[in-house]
Coordinates of C-alpha atoms in Angstrom, one line a residue:
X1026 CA 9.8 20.6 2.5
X1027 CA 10.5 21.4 -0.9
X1028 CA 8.1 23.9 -2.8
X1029 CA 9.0 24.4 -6.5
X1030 CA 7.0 26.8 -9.5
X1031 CA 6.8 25.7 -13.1
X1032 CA 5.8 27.8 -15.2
X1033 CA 4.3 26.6 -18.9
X1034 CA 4.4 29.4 -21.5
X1035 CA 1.4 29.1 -24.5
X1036 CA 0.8 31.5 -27.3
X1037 CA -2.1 33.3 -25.5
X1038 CA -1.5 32.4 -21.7
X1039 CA 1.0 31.3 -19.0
X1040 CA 0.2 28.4 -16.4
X1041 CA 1.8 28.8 -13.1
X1042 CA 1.8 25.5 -11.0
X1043 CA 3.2 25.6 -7.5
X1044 CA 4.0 22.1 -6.0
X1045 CA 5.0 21.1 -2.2
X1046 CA 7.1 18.0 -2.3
X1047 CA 5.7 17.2 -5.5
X1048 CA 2.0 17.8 -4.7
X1049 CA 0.3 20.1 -6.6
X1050 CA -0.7 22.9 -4.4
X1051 CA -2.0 26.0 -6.8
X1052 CA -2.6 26.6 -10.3
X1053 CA -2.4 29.6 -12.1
X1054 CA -3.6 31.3 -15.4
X1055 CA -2.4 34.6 -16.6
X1056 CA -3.9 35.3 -19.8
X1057 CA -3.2 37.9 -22.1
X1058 CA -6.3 39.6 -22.4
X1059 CA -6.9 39.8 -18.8
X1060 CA -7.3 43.8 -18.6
X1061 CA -8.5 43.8 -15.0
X1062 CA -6.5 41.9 -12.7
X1063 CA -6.5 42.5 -8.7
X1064 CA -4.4 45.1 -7.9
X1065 CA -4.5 47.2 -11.0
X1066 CA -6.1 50.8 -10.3
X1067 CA -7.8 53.3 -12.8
X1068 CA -8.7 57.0 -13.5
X1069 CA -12.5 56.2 -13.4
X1070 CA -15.8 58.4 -13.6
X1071 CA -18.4 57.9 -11.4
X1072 CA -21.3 56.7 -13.6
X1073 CA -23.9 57.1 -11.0
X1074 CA -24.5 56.6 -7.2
X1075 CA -27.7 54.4 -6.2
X1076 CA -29.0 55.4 -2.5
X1077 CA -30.6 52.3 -1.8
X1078 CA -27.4 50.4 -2.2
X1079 CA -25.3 53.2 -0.9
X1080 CA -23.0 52.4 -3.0
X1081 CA -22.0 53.8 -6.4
X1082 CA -21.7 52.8 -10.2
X1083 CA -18.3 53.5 -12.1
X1084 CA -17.1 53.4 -15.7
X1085 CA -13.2 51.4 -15.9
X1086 CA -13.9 50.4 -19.5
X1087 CA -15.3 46.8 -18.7
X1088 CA -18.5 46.0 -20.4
X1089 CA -20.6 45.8 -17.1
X1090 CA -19.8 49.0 -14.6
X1091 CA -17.6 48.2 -11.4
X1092 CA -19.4 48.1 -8.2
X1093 CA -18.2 50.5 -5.4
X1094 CA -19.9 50.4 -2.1
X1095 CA -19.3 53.2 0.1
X1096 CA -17.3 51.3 3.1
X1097 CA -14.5 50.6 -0.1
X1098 CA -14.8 54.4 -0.4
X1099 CA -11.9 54.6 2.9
X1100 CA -12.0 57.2 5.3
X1101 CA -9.4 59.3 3.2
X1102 CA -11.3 59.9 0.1
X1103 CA -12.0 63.8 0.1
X1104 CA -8.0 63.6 0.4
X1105 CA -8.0 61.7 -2.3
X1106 CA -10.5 63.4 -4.5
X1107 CA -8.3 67.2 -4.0
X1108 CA -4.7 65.1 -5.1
X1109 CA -7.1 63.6 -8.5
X1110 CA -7.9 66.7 -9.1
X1111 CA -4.8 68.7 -8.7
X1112 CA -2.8 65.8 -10.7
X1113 CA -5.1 65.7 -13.3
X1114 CA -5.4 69.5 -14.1
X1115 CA -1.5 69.5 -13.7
X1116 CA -1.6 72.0 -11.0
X1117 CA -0.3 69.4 -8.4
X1118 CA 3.5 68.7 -9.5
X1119 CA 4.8 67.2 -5.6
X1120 CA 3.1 63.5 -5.2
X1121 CA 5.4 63.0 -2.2
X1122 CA 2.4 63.7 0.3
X1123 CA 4.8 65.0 2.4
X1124 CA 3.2 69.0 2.3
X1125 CA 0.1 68.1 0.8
X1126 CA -2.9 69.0 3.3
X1127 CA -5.2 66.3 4.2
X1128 CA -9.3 66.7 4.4
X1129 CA -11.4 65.9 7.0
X1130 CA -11.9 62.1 7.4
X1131 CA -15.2 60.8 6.3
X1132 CA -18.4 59.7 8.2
X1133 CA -18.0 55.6 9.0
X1134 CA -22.0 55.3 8.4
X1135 CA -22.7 58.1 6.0
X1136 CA -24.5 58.1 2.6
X1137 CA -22.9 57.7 -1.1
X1138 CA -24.4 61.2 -2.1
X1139 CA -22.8 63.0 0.2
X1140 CA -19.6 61.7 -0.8
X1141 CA -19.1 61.2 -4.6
X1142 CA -21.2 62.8 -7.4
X1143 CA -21.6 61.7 -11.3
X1144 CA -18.7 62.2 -13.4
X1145 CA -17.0 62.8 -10.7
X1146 CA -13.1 61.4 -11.5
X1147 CA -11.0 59.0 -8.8
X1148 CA -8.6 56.2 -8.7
X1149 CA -10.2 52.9 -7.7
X1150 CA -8.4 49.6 -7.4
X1151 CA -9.5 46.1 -8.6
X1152 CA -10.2 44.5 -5.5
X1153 CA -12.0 41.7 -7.0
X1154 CA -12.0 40.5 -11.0
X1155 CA -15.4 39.9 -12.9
X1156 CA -16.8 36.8 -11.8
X1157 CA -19.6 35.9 -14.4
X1158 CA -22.8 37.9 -15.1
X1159 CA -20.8 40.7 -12.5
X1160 CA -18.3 43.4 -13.4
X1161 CA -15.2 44.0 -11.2
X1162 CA -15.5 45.2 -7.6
X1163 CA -13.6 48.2 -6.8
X1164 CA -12.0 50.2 -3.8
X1165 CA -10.9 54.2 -3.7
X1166 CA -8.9 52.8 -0.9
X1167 CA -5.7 52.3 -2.6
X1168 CA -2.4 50.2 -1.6
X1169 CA 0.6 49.1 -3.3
X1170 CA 1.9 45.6 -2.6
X1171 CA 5.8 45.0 -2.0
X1172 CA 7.5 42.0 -1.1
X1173 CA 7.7 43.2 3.1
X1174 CA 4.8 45.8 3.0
X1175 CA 1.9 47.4 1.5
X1176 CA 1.9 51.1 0.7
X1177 CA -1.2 53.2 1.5
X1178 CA -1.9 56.7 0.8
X1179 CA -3.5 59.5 2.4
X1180 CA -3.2 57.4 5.6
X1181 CA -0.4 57.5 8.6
X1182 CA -1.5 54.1 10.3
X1183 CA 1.2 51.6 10.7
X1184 CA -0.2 48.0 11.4
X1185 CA 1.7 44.1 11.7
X1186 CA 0.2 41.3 9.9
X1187 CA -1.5 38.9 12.5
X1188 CA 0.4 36.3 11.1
X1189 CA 3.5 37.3 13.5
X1190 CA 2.9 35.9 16.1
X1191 CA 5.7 37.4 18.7
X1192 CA 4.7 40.7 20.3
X1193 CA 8.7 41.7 20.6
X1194 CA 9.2 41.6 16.9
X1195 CA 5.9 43.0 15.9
X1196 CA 6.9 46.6 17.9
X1197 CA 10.6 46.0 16.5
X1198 CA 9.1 46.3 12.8
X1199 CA 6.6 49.1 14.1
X1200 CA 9.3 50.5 15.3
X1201 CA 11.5 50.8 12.0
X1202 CA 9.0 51.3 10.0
X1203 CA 8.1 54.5 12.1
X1204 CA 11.2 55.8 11.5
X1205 CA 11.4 54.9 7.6
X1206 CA 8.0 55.1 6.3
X1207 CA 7.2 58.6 4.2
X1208 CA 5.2 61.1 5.2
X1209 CA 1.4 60.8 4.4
X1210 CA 1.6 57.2 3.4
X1211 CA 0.5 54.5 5.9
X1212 CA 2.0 51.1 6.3
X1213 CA 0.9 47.6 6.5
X1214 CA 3.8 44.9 7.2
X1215 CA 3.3 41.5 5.8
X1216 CA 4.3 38.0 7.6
X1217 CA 7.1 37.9 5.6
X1218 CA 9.0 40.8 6.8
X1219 CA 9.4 38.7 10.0
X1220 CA 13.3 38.9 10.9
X1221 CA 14.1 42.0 8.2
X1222 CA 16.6 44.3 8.6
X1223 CA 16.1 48.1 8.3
X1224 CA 17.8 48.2 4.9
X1225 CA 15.3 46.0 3.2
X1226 CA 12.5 47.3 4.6
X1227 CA 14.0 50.5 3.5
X1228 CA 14.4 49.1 -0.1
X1229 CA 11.0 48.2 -0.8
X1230 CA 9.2 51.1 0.2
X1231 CA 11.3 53.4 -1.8
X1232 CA 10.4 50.8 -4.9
X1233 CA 6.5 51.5 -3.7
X1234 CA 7.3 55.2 -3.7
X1235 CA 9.0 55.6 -7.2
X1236 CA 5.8 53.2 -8.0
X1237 CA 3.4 55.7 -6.8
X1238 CA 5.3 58.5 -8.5
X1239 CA 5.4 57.4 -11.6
X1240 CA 1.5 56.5 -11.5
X1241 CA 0.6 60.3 -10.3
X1242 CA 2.4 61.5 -13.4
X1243 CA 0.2 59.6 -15.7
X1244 CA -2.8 61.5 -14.2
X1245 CA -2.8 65.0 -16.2
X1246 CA -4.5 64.9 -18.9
X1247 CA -5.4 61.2 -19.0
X1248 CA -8.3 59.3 -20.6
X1249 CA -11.1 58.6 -18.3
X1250 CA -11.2 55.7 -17.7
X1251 CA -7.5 54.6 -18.0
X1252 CA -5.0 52.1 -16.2
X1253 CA -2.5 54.1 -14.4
X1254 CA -1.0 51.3 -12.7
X1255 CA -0.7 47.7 -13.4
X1256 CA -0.6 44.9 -10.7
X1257 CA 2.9 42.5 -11.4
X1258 CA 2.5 39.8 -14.1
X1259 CA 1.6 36.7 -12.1
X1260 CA 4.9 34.8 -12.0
X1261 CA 6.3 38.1 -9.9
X1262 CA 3.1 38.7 -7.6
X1263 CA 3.0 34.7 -7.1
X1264 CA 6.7 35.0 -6.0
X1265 CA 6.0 38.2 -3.9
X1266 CA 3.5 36.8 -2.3
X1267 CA 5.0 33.2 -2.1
X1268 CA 8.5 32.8 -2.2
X1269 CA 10.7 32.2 0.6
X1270 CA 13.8 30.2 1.8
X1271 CA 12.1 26.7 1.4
X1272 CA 11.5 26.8 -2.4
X1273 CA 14.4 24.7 -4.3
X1274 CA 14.0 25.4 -7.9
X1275 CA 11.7 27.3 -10.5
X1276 CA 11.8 25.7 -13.5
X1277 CA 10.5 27.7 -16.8
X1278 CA 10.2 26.5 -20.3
X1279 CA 10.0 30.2 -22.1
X1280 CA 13.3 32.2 -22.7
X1281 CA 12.1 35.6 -21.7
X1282 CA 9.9 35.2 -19.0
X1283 CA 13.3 33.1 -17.8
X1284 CA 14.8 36.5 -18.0
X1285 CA 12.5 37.9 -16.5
X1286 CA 11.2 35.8 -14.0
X1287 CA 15.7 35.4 -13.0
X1288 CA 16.1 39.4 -12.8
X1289 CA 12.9 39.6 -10.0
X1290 CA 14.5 36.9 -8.1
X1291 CA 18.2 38.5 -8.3
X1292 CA 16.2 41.8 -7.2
X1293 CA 14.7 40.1 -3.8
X1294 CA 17.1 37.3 -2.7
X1295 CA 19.9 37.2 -5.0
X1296 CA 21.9 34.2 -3.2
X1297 CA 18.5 32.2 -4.3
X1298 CA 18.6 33.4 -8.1
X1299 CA 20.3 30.0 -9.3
X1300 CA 16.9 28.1 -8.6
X1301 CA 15.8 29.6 -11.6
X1302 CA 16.5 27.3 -14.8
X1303 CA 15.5 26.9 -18.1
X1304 CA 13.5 24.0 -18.7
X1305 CA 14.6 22.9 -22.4
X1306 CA 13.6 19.5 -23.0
X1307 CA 11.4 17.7 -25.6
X1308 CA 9.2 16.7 -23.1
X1309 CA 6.1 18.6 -22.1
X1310 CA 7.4 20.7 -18.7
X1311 CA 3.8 19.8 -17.2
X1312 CA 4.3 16.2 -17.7
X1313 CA 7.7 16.0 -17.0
X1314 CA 7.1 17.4 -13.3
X1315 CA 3.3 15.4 -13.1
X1316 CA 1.5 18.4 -13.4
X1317 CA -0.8 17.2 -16.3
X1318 CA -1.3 13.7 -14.4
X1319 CA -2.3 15.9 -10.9
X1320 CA -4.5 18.1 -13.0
X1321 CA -6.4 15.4 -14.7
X1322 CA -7.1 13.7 -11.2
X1323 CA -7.5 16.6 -9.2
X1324 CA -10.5 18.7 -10.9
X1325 CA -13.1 16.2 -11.1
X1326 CA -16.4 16.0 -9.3
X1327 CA -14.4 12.9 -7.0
X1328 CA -10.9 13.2 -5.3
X1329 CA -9.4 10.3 -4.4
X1330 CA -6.8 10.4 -1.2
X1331 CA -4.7 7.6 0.2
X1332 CA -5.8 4.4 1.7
X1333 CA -9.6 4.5 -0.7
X1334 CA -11.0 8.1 0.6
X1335 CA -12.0 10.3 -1.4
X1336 CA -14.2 13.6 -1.8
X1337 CA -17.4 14.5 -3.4
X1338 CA -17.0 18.2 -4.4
X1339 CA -20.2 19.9 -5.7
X1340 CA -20.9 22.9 -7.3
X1341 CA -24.3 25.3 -6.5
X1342 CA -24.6 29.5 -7.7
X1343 CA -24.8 30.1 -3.8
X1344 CA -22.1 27.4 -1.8
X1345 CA -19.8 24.5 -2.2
X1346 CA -20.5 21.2 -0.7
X1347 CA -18.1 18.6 -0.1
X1348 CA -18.4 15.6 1.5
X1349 CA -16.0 13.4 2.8
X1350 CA -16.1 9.3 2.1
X1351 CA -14.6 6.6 3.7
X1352 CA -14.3 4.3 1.0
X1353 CA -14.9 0.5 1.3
X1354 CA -11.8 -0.6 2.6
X1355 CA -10.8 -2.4 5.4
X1356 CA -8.7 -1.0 8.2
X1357 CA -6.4 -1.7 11.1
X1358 CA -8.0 1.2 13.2
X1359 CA -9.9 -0.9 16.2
X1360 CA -13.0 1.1 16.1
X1361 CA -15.2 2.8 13.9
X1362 CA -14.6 6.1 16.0
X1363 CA -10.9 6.1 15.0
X1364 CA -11.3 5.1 11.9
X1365 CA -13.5 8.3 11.2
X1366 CA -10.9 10.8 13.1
X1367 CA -8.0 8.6 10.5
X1368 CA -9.9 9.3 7.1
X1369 CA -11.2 13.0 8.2
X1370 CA -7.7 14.1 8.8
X1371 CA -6.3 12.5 5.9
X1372 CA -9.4 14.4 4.0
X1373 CA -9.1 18.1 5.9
X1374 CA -5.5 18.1 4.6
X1375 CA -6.6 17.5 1.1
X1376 CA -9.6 19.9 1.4
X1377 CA -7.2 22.7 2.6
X1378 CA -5.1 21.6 -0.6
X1379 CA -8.4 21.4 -3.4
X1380 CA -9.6 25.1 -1.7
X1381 CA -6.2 26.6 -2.6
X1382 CA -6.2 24.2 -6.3
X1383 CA -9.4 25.3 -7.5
X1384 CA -9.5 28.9 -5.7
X1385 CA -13.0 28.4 -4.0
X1386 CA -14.5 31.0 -2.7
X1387 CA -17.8 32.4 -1.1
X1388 CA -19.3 29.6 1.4
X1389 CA -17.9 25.9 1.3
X1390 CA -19.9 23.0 4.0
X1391 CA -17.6 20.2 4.4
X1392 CA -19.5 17.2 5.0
X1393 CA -17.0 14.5 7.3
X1394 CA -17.4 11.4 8.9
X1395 CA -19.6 11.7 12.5
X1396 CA -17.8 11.0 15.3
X1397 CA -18.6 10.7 18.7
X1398 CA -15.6 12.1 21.1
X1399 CA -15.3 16.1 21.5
X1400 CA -11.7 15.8 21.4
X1401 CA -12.1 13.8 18.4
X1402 CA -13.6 17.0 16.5
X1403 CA -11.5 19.2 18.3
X1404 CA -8.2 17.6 17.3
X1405 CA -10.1 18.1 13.9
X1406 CA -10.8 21.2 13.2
X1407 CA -7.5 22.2 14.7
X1408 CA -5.6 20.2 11.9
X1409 CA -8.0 22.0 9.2
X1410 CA -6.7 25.3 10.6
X1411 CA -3.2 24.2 10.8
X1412 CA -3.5 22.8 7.0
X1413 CA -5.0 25.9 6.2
X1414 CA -2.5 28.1 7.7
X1415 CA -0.4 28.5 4.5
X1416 CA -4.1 30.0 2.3
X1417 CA -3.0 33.4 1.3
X1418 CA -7.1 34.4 0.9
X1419 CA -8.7 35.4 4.2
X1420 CA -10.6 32.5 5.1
X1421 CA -12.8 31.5 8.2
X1422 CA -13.5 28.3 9.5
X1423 CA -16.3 27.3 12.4
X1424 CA -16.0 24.0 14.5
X1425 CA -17.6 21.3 13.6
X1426 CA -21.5 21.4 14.5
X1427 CA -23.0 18.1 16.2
X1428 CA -24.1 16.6 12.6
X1429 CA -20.0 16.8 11.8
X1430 CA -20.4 19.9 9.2
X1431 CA -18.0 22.7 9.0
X1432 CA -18.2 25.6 7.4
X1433 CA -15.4 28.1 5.4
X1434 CA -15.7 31.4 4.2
X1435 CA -13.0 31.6 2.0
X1436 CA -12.3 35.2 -0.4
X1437 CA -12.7 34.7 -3.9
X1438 CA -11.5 37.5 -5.7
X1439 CA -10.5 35.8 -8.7
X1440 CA -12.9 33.7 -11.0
X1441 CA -12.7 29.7 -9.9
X1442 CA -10.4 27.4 -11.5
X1443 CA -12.9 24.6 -13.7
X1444 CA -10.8 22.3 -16.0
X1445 CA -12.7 20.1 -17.6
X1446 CA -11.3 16.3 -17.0
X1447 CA -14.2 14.2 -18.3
X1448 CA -13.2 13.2 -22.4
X1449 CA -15.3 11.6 -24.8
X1450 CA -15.8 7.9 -24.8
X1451 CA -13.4 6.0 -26.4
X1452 CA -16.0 3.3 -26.8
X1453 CA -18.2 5.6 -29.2
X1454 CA -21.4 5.3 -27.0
X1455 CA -23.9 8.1 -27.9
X1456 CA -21.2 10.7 -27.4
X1457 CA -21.0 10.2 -23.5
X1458 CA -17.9 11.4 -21.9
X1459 CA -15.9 9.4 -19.5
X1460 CA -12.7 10.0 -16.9
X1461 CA -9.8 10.6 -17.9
X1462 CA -7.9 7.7 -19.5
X1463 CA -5.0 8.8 -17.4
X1464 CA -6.7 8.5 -14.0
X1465 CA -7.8 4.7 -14.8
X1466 CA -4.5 3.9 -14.0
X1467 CA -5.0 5.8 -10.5
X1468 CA -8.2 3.4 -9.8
X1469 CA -6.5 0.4 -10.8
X1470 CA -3.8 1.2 -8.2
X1471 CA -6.4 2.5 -5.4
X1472 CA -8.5 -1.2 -6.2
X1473 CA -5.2 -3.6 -5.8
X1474 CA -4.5 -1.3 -2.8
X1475 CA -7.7 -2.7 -0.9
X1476 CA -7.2 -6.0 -2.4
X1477 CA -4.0 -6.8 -1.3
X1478 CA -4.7 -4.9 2.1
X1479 CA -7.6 -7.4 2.6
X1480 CA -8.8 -11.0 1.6
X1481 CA -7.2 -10.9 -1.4
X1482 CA -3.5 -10.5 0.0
X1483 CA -2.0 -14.4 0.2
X1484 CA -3.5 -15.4 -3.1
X1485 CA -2.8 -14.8 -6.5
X1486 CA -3.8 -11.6 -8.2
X1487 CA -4.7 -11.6 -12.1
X1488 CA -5.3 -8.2 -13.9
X1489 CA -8.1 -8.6 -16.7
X1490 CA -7.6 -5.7 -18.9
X1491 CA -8.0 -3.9 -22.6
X1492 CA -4.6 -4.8 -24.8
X1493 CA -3.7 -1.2 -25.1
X1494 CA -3.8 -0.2 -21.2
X1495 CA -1.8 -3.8 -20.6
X1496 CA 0.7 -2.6 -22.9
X1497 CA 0.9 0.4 -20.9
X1498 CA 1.6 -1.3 -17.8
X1499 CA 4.0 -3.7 -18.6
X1500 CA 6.2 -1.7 -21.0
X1501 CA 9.6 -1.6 -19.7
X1502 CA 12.1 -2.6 -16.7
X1503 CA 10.6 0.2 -14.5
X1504 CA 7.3 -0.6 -15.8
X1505 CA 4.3 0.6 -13.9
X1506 CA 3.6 -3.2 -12.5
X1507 CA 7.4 -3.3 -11.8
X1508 CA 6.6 -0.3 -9.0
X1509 CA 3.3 -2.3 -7.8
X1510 CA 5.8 -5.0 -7.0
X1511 CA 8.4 -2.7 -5.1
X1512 CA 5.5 -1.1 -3.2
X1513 CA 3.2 -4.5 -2.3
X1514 CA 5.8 -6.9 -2.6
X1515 CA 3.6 -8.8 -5.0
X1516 CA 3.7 -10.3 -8.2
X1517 CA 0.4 -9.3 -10.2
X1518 CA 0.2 -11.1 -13.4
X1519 CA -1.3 -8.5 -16.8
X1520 CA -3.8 -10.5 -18.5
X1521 CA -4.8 -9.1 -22.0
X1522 CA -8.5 -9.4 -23.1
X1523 CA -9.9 -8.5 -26.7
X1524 CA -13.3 -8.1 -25.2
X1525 CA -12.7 -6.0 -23.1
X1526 CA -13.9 -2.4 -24.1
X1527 CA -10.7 0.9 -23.2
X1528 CA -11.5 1.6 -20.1
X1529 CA -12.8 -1.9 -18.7
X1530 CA -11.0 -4.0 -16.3
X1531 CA -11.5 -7.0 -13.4
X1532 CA -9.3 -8.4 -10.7
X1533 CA -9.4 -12.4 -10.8
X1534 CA -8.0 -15.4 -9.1
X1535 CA -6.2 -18.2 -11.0
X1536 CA -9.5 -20.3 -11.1
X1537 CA -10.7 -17.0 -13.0
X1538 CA -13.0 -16.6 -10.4
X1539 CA -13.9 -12.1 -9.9
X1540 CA -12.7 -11.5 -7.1
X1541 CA -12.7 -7.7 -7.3

């Protein structure tokens, strides 16, 4: 398995595409006016708490107040609330935590007046960025990401993730992070710190610690609201997050995010920093790796999947629905039974893949195929979990129910990825839009796929098509017809037609009889 990130630098913005063996798997946009990303945390004032929500209203500078309900608040906040205010007056000069006395915990079910007032000043986190008519969610429960933990303050827990599975390595982590960990911060250990040594651990918690320092000192004095601490740009806190021994090569087509991007990996596995090169050719880096061509198919209202599948993915303000096609195609499966547990597997993997693509969120129904045999949906929604293994949100999935639905919960913290793929008309017709140009040539491909599979396959095939989109396909030894032939072993003869409107094309038989 090869995983690879390119990274396309704009004037304004820079996209972040992160492939599996050439697939497409997650897209990225950071842009440069993005002043409240997930992770960032702010000197705030309380702008006023509302009983009946028990939760609270506070000013970070965005146009719509942040919403902080009062189980974000965390259990340490009167903690937190004495070191605000000592930092900020400048009385408070240690932000070790190691001799700084802790409060009294606060009540799991209590109110929002009895524990923040208006104008009252604390750090909150972005825990979710504004998503339409809302403003940012917020937390007072603070952490600071590394790449093998997360840092919180005012807290002495120690958890594992639940992603390590082994119960021997998760009280071997415990146990050196016990003995590591400074006092008055607690510690959560991500997956990835599975197999770790001491030293590395070590490493990134001081990094978290000079982090945390260097944020309290910004505290006296400062601006309410302010940022105090900002989250990594992307292309770090996707390689955080992400990167591991599989990836092969991050290619990047702007000089100093090069720099930069080389100097984080040379920080957190330096035999792995010659990956990182400098994409300098002519060519677009998106269309040189098939990123623009995956885009342009992969965003639409349909996705199509091998063997004539494909998805329906709809939009509504309160779920997703998608539902999952067969296609008409014939197939070697014996039974209609297995030829519904054959195109539902094919389509959970690509669902697991389109959740990740287009960061849905909130509630998603997944509409597959019925079948008949418990093991059938079993062996199902085991896959879907399996495929979905690898989703860095917290997600949920339920088995299927008895009319073949599933649903996901998936967290959506981010607002969801919508390219637009449909262009205008090339044919001029009342300003109507139409696919893609580029994914005609994917539905040409998917038709002389069922062709060939079916009646069609001993006699001659004939492609009826616009000039321009003929051209297209025959230009060159290694033309695009060239690699129907090494694929299908068959000859399939480009017919241009002047009639013929852009996007318009027929499959025909020498007698020029339709035949698809």
């Amino acid at each position: 398995m090869n995983k690879e990130l390119i990274v396309r630098s704009g004037s304004n913005a820079v996209d972040f595409a992160l492939t599996k063996d050439g697939k497409l798997i997650e897209l990225h946009k950071e842009e440069d006016n993005n002043n409240f990303s997930v992770g960032d945390i702010f000197i705030a004032k309380v702008r006023k708490p509302v009983t009946g929500l028990n939760a609270a209203f506070v000013d970070v500078g965005y146009e719509k107040d942040a919403f902080l309900h009062y189980h974000d608040l965390g259990p340490q906040l009167s903690s937190m609330l004495k070191f605000v205010k000592g930092a900020s007056t400048g009385k408070l000069k240690d932000f070790s935590l190691k001799d700084f006395p802790f409060e009294k915990d606060i009540d799991k079910d209590g109110s929002i007046n009895d524990a923040i007032k208006s104008n009252q000043s604390l750090l909150v986190q972005i825990v979710k960025e504004p998503i339409s008519t809302k403003g940012p969610r917020i937390s007072s429960e603070l952490s600071l990401a590394g790449r093998y933990v997360v840092m919180v303050p005012f807290s002495d827990r120690v958890s594992v993730s639940q992603k390590i599975e082994s119960k021997e390595e998760k009280e071997r982590l415990k146990r050196l992070v016990r003995s590591i960990k400074p006092k008055g911060f607690g510690v959560i250990i991500r997956t990835v710190a599975e197999g770790k040594k001491v030293a590395e651990l070590d490493k990134d918690l001081e990094n978290l610690l000079t982090k945390w320092t260097v944020m309290c000192k910004k505290l006296y004095k400062a601006p309410h609201p302010s940022k105090v601490l900002v989250e990594l740009n992307r292309a770090s806190s996707i390689l955080r997050d992400v990167f591991n021994d599989t990836f092969t090569g991050i290619h990047v087509d702007d000089t100093t995010l090069y720099n930069e991007i080389k100097d984080y990996v040379q920080e957190i596995a330096p035999k792995k920093e010659s990956i990182v090169k400098l994409y300098e050719s002519s060519v677009p880096i998106f269309e040189k790796f098939g990123i623009e061509r995956q885009i342009k198919t992969s965003f639409g209202r349909t996705a199509s999947m091998s063997k004539g599948a494909y998805l329906i993915i709809e939009h509504t303000e309160a779920l997703h629905v998608i539902d999952v096609n067969s296609g008409n195609r014939s197939n070697k499966a014996k039974n209609q039974e297995d030829t519904a547990l054959e195109v539902n597997m094919i389509s959970a993997t690509e669902i697991a893949r389109q959740l990740r693509l287009r960061d849905m969120g909130g509630i998603i129904v997944v509409d597959f195929i019925d079948m008949g045999k418990p093991d059938h949906r079993k062996k199902l929604f085991e896959h879907l979990r399996d495929e979905m293994k690898d989703d860095r949100a917290k997600h949920k999935i339920l088995p299927p129910s008895k009319f073949g639905l599933i649903q996901i919960t998936r967290q959506r913290v981010r607002p969801e990825r919508n390219i637009k793929t449909m262009e205008k008309n090339p044919n001029g017709l009342n300003g109507a839009e139409v696919e893609a140009p580029i994914v005609l040539i994917d539905k040409i491909k998917s038709d002389l796929e069922k062709l060939l599979s079916g009646p069609a396959k001993d006699n001659d095939v004939i492609l009826h098509i616009h000039p321009f989109i003929a051209a297209y396909l025959t230009k060159g030894l290694q033309s695009i017809r060239f690699k129907w032939f090494m694929e299908y072993k068959k000859w399939v003869k480009v017919q241009s037609r002047d009639s013929y409107t852009y996007l318009e094309y027929r499959f025909k038989n020498k007698e020029g009889k339709t035949i698809y």
